[in-house]
Structures are given as structure tokens and as C-alpha cells.
CHARMM-style PDB file with segment names, atoms N, HN, CA, C and O in Angstrom:
ATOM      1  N   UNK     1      28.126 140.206  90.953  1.00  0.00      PROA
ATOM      2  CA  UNK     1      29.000 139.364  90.161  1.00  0.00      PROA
ATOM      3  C   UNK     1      28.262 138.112  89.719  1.00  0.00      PROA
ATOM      4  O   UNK     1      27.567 137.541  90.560  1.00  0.00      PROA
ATOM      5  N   UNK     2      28.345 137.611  88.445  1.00  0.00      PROA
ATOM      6  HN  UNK     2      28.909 138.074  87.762  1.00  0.00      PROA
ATOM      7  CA  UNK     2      28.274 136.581  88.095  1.00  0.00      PROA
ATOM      8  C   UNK     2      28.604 135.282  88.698  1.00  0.00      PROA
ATOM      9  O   UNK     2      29.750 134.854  88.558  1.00  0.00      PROA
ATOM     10  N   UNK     3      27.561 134.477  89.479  1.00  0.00      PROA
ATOM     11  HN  UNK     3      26.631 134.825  89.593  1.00  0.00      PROA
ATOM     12  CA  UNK     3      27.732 132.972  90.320  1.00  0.00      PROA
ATOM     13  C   UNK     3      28.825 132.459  89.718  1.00  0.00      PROA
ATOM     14  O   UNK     3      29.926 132.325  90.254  1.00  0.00      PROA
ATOM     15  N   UNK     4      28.461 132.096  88.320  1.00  0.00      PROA
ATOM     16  HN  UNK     4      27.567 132.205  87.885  1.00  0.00      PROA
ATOM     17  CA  UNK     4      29.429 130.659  87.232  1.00  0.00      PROA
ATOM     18  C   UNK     4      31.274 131.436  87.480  1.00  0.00      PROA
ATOM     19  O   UNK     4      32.311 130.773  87.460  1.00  0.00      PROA
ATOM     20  N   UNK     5      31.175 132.901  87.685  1.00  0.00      PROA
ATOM     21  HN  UNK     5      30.333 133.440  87.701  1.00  0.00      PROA
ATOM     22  CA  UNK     5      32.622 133.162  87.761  1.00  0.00      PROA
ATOM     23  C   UNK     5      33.237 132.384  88.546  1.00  0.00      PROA
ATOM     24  O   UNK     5      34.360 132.108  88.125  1.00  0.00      PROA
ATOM     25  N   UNK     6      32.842 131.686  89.979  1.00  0.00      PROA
ATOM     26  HN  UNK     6      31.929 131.910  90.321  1.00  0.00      PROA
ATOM     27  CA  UNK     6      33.452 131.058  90.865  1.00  0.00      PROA
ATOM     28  C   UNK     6      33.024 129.691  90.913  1.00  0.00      PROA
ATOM     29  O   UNK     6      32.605 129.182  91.952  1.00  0.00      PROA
ATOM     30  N   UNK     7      33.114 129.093  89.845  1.00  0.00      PROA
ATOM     31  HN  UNK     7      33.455 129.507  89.001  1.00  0.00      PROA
ATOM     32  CA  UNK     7      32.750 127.782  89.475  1.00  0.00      PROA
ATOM     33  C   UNK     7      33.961 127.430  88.983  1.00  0.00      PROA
ATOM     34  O   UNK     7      34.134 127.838  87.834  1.00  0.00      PROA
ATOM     35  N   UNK     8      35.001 126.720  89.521  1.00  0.00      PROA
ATOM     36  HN  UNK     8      34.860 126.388  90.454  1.00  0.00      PROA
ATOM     37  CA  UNK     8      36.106 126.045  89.424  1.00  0.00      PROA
ATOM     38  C   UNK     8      36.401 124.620  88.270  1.00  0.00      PROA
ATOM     39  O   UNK     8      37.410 123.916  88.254  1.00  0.00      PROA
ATOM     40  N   UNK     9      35.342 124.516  87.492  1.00  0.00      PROA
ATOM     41  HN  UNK     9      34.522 125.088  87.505  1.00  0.00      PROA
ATOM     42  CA  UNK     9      35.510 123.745  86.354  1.00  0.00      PROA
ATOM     43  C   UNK     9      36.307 123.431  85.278  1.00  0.00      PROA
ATOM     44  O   UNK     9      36.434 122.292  84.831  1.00  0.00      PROA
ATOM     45  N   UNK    10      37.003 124.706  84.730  1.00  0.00      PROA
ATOM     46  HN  UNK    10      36.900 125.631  85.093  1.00  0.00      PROA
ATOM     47  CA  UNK    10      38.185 124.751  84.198  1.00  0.00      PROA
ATOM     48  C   UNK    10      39.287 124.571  84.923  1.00  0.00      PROA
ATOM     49  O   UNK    10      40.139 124.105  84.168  1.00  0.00      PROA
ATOM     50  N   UNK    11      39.702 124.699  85.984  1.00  0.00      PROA
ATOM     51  HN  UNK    11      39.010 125.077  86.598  1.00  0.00      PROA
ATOM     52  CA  UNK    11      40.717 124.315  86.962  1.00  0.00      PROA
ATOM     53  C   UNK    11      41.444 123.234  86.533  1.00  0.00      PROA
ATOM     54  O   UNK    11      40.838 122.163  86.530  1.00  0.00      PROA
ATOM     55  N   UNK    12      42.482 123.236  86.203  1.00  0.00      PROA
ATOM     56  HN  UNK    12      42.975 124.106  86.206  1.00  0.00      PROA
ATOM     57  CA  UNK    12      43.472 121.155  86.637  1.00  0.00      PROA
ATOM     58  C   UNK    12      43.104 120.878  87.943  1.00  0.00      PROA
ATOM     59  O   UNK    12      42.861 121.826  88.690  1.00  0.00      PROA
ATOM     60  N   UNK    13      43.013 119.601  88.391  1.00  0.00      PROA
ATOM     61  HN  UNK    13      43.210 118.832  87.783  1.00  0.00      PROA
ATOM     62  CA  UNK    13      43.182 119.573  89.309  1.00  0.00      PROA
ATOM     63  C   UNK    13      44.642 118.277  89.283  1.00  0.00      PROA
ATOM     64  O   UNK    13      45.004 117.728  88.243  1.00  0.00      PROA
ATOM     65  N   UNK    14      45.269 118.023  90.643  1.00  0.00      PROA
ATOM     66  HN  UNK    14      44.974 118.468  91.488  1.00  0.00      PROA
ATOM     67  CA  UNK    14      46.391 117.232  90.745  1.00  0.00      PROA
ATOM     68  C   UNK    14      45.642 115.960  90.829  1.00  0.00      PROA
ATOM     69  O   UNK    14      44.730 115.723  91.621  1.00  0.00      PROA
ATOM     70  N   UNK    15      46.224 115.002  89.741  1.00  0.00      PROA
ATOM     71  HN  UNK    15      46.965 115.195  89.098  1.00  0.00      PROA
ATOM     72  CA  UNK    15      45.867 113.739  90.163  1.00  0.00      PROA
ATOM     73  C   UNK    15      46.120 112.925  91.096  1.00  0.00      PROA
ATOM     74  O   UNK    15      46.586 113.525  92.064  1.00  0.00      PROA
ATOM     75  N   UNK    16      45.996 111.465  91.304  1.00  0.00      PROA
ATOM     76  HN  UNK    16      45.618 110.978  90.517  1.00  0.00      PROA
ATOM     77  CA  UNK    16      46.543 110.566  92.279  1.00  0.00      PROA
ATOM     78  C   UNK    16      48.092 110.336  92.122  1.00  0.00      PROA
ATOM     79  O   UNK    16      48.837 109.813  92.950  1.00  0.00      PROA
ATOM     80  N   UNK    17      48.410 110.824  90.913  1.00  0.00      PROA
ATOM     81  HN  UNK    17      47.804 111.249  90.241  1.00  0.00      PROA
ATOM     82  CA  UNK    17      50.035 110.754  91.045  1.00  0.00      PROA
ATOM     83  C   UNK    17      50.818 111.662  91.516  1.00  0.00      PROA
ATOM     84  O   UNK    17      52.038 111.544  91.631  1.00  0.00      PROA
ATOM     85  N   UNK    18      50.171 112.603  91.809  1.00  0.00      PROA
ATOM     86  HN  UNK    18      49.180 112.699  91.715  1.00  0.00      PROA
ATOM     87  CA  UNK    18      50.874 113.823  92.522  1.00  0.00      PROA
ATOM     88  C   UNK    18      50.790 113.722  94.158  1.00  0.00      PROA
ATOM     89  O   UNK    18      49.990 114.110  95.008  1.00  0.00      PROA
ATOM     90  N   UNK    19      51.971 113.034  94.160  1.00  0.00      PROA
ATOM     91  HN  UNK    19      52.621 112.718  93.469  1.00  0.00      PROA
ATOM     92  CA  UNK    19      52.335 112.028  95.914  1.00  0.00      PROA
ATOM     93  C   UNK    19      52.873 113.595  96.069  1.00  0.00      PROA
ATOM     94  O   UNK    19      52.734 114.694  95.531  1.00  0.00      PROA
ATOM     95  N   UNK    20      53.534 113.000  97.094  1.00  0.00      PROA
ATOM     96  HN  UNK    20      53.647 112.107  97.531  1.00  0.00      PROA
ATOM     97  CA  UNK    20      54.906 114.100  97.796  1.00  0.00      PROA
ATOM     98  C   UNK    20      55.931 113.916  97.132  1.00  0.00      PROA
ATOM     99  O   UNK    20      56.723 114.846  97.284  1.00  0.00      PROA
ATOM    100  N   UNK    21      56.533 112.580  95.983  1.00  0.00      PROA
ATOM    101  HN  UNK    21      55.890 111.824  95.859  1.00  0.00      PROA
ATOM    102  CA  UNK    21      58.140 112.657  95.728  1.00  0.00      PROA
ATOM    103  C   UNK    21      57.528 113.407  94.174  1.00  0.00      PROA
ATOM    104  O   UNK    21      58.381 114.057  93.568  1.00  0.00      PROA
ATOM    105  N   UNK    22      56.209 113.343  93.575  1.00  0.00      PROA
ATOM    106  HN  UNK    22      55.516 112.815  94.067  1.00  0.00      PROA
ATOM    107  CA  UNK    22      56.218 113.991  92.440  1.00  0.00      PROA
ATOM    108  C   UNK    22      56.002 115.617  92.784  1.00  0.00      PROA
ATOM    109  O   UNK    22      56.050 116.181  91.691  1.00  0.00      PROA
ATOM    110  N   UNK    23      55.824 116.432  93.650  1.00  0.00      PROA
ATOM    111  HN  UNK    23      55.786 115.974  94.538  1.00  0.00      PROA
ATOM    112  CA  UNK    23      55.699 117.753  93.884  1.00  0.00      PROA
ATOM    113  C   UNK    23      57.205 117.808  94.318  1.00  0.00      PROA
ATOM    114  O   UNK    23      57.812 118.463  93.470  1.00  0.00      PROA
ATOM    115  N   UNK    24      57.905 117.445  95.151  1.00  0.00      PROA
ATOM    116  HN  UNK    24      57.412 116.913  95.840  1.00  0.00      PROA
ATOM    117  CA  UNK    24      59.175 117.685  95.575  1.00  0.00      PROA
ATOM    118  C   UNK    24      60.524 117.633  94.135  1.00  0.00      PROA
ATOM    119  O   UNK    24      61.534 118.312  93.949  1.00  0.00      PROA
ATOM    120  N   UNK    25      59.801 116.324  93.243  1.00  0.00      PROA
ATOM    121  HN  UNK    25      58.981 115.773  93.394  1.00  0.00      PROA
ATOM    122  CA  UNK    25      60.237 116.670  91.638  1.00  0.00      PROA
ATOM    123  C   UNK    25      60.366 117.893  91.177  1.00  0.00      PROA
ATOM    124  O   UNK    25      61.340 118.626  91.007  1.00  0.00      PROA
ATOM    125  N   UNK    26      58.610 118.063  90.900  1.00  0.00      PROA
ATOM    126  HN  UNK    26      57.818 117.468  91.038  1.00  0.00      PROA
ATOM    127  CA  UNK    26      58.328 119.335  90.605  1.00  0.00      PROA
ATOM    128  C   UNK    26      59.511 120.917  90.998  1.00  0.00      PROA
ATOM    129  O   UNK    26      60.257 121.734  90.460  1.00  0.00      PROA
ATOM    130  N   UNK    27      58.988 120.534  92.196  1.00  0.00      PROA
ATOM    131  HN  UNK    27      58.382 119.870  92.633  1.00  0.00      PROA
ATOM    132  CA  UNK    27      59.613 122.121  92.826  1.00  0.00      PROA
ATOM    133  C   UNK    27      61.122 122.036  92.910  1.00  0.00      PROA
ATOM    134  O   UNK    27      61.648 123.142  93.037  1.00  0.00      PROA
ATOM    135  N   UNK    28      61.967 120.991  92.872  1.00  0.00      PROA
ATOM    136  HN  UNK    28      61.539 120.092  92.769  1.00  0.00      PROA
ATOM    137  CA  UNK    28      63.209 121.048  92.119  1.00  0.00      PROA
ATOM    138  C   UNK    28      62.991 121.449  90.609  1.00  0.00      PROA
ATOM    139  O   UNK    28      63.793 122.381  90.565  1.00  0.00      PROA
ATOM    140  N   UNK    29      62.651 121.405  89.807  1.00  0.00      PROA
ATOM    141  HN  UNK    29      61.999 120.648  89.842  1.00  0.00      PROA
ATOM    142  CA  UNK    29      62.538 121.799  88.637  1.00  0.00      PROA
ATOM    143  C   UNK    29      62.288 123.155  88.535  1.00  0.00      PROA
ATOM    144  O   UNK    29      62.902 123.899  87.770  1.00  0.00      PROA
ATOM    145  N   UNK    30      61.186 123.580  89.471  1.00  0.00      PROA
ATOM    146  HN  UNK    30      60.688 122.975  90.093  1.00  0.00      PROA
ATOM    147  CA  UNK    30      61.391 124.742  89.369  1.00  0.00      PROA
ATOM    148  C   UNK    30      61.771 125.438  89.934  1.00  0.00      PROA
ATOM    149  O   UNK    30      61.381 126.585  89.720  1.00  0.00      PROA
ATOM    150  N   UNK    31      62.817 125.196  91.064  1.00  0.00      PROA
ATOM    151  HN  UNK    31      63.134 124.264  91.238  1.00  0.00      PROA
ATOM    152  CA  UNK    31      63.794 125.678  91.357  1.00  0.00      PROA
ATOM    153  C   UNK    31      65.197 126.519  90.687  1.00  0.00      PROA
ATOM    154  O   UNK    31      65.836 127.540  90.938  1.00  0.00      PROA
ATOM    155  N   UNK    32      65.224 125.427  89.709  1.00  0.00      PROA
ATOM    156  HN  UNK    32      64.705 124.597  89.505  1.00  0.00      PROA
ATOM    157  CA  UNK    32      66.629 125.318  88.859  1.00  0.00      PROA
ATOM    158  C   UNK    32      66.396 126.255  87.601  1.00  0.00      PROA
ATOM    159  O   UNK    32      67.353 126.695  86.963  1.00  0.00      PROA
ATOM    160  N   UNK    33      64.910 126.576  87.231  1.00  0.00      PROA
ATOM    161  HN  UNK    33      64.133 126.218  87.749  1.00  0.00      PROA
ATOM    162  CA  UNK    33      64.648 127.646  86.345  1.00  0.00      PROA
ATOM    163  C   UNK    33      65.178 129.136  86.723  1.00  0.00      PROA
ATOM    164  O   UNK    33      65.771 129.976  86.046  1.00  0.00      PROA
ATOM    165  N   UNK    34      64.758 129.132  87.992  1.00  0.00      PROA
ATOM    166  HN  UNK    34      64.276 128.449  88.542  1.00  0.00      PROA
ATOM    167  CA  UNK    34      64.739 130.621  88.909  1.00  0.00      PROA
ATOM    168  C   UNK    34      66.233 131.149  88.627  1.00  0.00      PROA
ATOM    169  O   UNK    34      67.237 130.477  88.391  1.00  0.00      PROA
ATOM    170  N   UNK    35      66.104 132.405  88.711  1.00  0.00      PROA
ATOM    171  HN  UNK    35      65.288 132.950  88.904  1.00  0.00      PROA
ATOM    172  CA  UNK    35      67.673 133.234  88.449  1.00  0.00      PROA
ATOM    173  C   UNK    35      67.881 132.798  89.504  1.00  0.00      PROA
ATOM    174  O   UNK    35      67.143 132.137  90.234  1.00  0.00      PROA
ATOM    175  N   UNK    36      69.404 133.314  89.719  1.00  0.00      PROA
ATOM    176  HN  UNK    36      70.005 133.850  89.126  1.00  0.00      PROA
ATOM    177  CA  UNK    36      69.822 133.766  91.536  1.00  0.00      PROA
ATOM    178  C   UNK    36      68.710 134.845  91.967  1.00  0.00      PROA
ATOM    179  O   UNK    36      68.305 134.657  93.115  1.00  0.00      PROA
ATOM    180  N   UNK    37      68.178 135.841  91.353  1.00  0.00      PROA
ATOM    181  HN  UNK    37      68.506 135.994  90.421  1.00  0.00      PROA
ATOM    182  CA  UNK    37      68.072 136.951  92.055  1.00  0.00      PROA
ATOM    183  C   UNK    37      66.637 136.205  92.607  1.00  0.00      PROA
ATOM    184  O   UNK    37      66.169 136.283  93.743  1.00  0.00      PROA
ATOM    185  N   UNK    38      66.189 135.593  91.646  1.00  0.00      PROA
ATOM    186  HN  UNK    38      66.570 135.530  90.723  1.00  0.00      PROA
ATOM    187  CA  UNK    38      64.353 135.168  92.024  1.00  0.00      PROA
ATOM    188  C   UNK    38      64.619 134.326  93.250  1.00  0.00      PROA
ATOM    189  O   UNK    38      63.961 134.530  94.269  1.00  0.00      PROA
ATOM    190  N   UNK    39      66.052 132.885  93.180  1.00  0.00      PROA
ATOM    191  HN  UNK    39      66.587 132.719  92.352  1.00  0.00      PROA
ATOM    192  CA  UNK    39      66.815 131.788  94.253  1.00  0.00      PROA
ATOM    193  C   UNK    39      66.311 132.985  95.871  1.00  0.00      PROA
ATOM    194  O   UNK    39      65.584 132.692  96.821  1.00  0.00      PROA
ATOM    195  N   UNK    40      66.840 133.914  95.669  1.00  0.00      PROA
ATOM    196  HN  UNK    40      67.430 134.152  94.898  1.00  0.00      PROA
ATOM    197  CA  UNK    40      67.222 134.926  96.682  1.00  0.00      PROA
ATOM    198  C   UNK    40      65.553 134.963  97.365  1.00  0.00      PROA
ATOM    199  O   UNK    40      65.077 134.350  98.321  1.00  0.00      PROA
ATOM    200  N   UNK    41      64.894 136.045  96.335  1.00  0.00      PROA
ATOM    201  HN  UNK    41      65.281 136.543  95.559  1.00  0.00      PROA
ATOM    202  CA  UNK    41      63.497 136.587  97.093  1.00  0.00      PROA
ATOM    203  C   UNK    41      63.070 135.406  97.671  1.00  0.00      PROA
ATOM    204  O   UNK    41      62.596 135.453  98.806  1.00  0.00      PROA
ATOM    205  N   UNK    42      63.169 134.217  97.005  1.00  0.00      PROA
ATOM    206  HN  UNK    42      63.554 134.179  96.083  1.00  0.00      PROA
ATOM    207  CA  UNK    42      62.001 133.285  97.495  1.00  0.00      PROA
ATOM    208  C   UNK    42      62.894 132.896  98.857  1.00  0.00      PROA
ATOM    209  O   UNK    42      62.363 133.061  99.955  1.00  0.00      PROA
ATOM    210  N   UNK    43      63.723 132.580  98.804  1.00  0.00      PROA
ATOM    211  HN  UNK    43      64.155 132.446  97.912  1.00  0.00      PROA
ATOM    212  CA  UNK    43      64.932 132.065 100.178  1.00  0.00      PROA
ATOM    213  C   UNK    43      63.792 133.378 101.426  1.00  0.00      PROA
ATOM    214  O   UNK    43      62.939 133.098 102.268  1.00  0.00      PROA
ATOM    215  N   UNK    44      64.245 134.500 101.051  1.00  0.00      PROA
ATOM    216  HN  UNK    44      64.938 134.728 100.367  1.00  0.00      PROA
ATOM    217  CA  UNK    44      63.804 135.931 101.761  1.00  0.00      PROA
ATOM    218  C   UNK    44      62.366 135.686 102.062  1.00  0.00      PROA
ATOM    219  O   UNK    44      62.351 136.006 103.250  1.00  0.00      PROA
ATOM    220  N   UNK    45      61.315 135.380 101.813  1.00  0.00      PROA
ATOM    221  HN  UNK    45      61.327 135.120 100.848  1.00  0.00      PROA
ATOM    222  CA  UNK    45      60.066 135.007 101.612  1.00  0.00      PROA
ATOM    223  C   UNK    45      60.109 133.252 102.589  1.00  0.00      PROA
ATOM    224  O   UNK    45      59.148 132.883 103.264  1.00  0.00      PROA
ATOM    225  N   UNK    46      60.964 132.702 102.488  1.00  0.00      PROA
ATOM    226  HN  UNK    46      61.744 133.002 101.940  1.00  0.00      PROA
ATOM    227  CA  UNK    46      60.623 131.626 103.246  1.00  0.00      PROA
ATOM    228  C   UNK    46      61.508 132.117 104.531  1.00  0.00      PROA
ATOM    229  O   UNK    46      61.635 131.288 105.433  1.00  0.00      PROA
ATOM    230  N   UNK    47      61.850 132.820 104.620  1.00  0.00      PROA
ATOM    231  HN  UNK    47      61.747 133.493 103.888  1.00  0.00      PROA
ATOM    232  CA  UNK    47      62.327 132.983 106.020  1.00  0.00      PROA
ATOM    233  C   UNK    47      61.889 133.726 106.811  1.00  0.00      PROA
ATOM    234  O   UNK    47      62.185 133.653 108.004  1.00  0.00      PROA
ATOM    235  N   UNK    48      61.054 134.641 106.300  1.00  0.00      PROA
ATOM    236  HN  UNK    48      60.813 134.701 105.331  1.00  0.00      PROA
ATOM    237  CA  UNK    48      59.889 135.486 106.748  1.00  0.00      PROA
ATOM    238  C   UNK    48      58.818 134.643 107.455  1.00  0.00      PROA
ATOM    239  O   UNK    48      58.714 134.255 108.618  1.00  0.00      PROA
ATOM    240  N   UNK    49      58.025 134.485 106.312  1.00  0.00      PROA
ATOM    241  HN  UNK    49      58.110 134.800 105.367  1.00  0.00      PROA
ATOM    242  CA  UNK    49      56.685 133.602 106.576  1.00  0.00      PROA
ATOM    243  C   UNK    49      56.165 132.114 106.798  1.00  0.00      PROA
ATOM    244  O   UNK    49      55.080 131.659 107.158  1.00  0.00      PROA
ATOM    245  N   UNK    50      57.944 131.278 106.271  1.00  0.00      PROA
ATOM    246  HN  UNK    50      58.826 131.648 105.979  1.00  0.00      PROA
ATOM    247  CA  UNK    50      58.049 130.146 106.925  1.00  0.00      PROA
ATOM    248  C   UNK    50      57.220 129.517 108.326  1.00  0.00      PROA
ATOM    249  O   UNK    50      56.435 128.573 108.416  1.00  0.00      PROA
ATOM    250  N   UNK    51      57.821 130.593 109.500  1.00  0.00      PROA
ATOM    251  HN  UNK    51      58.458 131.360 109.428  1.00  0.00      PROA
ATOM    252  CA  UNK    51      57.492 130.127 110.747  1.00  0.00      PROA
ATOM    253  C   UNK    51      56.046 130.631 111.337  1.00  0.00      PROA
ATOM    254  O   UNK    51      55.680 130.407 112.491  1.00  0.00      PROA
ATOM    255  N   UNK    52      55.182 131.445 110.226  1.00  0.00      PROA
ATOM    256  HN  UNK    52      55.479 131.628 109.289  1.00  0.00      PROA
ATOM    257  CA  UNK    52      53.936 131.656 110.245  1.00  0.00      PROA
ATOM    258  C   UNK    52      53.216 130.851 109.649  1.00  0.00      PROA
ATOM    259  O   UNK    52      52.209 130.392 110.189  1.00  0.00      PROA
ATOM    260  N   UNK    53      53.638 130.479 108.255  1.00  0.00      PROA
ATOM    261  HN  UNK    53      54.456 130.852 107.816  1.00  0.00      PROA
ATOM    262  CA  UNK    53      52.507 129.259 107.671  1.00  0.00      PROA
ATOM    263  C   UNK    53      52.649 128.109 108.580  1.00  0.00      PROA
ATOM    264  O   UNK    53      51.561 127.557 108.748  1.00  0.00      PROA
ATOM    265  N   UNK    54      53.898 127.403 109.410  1.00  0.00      PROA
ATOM    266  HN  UNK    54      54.781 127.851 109.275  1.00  0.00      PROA
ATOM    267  CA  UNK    54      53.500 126.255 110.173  1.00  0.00      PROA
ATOM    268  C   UNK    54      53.063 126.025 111.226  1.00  0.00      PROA
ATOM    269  O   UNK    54      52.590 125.003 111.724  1.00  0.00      PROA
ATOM    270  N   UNK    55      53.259 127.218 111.658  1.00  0.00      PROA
ATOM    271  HN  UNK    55      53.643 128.048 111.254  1.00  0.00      PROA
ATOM    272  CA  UNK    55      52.305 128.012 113.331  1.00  0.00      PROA
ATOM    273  C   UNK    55      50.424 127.589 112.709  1.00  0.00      PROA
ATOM    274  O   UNK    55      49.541 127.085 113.404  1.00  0.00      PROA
ATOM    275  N   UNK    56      50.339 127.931 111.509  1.00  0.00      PROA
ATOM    276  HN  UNK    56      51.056 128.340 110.944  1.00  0.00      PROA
ATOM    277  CA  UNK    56      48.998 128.075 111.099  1.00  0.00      PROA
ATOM    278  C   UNK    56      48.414 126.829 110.779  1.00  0.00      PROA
ATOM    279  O   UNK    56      47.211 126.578 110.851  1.00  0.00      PROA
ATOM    280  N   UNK    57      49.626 125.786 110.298  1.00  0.00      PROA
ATOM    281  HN  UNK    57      50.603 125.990 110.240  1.00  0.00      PROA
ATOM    282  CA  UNK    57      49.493 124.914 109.752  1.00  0.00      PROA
ATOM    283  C   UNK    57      49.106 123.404 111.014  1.00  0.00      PROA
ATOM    284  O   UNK    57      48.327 122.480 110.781  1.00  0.00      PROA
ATOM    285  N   UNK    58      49.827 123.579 112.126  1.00  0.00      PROA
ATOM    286  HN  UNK    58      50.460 124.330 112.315  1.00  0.00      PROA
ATOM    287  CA  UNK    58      49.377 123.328 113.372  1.00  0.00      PROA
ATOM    288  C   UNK    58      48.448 123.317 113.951  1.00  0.00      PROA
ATOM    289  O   UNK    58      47.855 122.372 114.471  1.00  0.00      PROA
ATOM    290  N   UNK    59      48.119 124.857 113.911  1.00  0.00      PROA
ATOM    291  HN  UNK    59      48.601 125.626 113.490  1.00  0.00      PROA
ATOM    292  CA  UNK    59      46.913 124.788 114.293  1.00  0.00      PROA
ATOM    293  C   UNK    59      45.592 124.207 113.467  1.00  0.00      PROA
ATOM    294  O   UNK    59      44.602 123.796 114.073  1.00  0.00      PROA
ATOM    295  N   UNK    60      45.681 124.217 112.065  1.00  0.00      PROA
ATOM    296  HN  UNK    60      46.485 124.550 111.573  1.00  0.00      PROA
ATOM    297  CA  UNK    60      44.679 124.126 111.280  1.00  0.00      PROA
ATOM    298  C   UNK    60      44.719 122.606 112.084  1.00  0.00      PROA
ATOM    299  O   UNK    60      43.629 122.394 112.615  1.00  0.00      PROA
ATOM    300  N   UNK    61      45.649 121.566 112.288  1.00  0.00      PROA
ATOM    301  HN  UNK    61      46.534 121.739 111.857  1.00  0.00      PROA
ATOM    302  CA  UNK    61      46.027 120.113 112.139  1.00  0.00      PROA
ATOM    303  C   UNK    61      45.278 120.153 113.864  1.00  0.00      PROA
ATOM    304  O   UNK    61      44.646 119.135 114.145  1.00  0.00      PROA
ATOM    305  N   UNK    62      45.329 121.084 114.788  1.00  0.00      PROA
ATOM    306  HN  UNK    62      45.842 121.912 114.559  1.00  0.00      PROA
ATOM    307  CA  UNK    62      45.024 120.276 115.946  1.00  0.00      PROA
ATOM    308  C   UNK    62      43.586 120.561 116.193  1.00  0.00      PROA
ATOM    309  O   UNK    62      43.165 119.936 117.166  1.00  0.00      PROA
ATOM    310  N   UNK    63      42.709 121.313 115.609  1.00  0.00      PROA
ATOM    311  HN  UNK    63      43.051 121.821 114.819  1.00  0.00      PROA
ATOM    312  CA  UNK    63      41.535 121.723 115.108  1.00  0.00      PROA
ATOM    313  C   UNK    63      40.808 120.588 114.227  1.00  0.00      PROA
ATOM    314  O   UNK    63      39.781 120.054 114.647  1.00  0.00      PROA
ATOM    315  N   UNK    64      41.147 120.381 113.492  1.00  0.00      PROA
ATOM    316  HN  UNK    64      41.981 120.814 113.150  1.00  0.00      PROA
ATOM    317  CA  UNK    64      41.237 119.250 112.773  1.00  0.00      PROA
ATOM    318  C   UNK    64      40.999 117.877 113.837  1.00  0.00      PROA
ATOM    319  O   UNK    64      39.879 117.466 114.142  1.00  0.00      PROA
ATOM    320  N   UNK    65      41.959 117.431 114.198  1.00  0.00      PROA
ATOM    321  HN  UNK    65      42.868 117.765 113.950  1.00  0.00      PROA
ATOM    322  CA  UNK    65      42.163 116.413 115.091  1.00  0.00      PROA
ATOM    323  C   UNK    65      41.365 116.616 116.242  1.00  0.00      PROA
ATOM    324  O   UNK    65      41.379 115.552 116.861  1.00  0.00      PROA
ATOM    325  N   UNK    66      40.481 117.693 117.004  1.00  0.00      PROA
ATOM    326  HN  UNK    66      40.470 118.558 116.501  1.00  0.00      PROA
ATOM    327  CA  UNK    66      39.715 117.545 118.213  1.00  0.00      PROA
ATOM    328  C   UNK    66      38.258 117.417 117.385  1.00  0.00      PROA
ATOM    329  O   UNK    66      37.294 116.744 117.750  1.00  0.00      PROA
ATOM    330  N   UNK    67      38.359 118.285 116.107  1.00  0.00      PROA
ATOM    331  HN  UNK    67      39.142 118.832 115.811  1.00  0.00      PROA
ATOM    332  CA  UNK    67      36.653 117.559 115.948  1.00  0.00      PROA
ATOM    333  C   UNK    67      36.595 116.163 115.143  1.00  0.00      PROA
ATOM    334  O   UNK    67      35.592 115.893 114.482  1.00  0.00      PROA
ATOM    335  N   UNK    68      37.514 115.426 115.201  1.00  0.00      PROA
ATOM    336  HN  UNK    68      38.329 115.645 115.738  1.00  0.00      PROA
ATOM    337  CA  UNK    68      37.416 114.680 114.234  1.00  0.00      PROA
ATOM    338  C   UNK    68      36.967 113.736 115.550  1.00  0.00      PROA
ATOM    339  O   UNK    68      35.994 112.983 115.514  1.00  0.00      PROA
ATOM    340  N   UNK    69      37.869 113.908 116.753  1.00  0.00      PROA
ATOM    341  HN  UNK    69      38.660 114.519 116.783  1.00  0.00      PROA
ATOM    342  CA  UNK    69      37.465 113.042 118.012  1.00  0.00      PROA
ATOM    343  C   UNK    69      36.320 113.513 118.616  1.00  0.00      PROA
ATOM    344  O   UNK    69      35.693 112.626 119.196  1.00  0.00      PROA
ATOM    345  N   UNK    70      35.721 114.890 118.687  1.00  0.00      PROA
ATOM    346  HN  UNK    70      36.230 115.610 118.216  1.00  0.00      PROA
ATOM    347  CA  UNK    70      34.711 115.047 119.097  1.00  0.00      PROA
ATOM    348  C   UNK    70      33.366 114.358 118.413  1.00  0.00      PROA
ATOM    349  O   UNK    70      32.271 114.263 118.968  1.00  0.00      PROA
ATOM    350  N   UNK    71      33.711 113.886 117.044  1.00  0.00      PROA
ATOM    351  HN  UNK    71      34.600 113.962 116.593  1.00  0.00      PROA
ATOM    352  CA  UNK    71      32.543 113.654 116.164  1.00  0.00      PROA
ATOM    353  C   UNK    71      32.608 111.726 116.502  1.00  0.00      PROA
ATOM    354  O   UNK    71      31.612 111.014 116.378  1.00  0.00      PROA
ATOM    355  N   UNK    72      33.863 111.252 116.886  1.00  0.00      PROA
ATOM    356  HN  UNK    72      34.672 111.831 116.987  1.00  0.00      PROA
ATOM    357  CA  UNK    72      33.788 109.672 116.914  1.00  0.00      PROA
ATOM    358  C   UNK    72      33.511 109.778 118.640  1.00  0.00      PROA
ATOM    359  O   UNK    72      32.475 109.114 118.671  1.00  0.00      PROA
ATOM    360  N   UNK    73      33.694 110.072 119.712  1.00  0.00      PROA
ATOM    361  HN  UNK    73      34.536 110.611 119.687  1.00  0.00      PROA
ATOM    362  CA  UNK    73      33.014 109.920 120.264  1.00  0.00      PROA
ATOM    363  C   UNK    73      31.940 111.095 121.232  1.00  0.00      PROA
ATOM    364  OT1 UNK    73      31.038 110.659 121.947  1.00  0.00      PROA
TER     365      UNK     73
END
């Protein structure tokens, strides 16, 4: 494969204004687009994998937090 394919240059990226109350904007907005039926899957989809992405998300955070102390002292 071609290197430049995975060269992320064209990408947006989120600026400094994209806090937490402008994504939480966001995802109300696009919330309110969604049918019921789409309201539904995604509801179905967060109740599934909800309690796996923050299991993961934990861990990524306490991993995180021991080398950050292993590296200061």
C-alpha cells in the first residue's frame, strides 16, 4: 500500500472551540435529526457497549495515570 494513504492531512481536525458544551450541542442536534427507528438502534447500541467502552475507558485512564507517576518520580 501506498505510505501517503495514511497521511491524515486532509482530515478536519476539532478546534479549541470544541469544549464539551460545543460537542454535547452538537450531539443534541444530531440527535433530533435521527428517526425514532435510528433514536432506537443507537439507545440499543449504548446499552450494549456502553458498559464496555467505560470499563476500557478506565482502564486506558489508570494506565495513563501510573506512567505518568512512574515518569515524575
Amino acid at each position: 500500500m501506498d505510505p501517503a494513504l495514511w497521511k491524515n492531512g486532509g482530515v478536519p481536525r476539532l478546534g479549541k472551540g470544541a469544549g464539551p458544551i460545543g460537542l454535547t450541542l452538537t450531539a443534541v442536534d444530531v440527535w433530533r435529526r435521527l428517526s425514532p427507528r435510528q433514536k432506537r438502534l443507537v439507545a440499543e447500541q449504548a446499552r450494549k457497549y456502553g458498559p464496555l467502552v467505560a470499563a476500557q475507558a478506565l482502564r486506558s485512564a489508570r494506565t495513563a495515570a501510573a506512567a505518568f507517576r512512574a515518569k515524575q518520580g
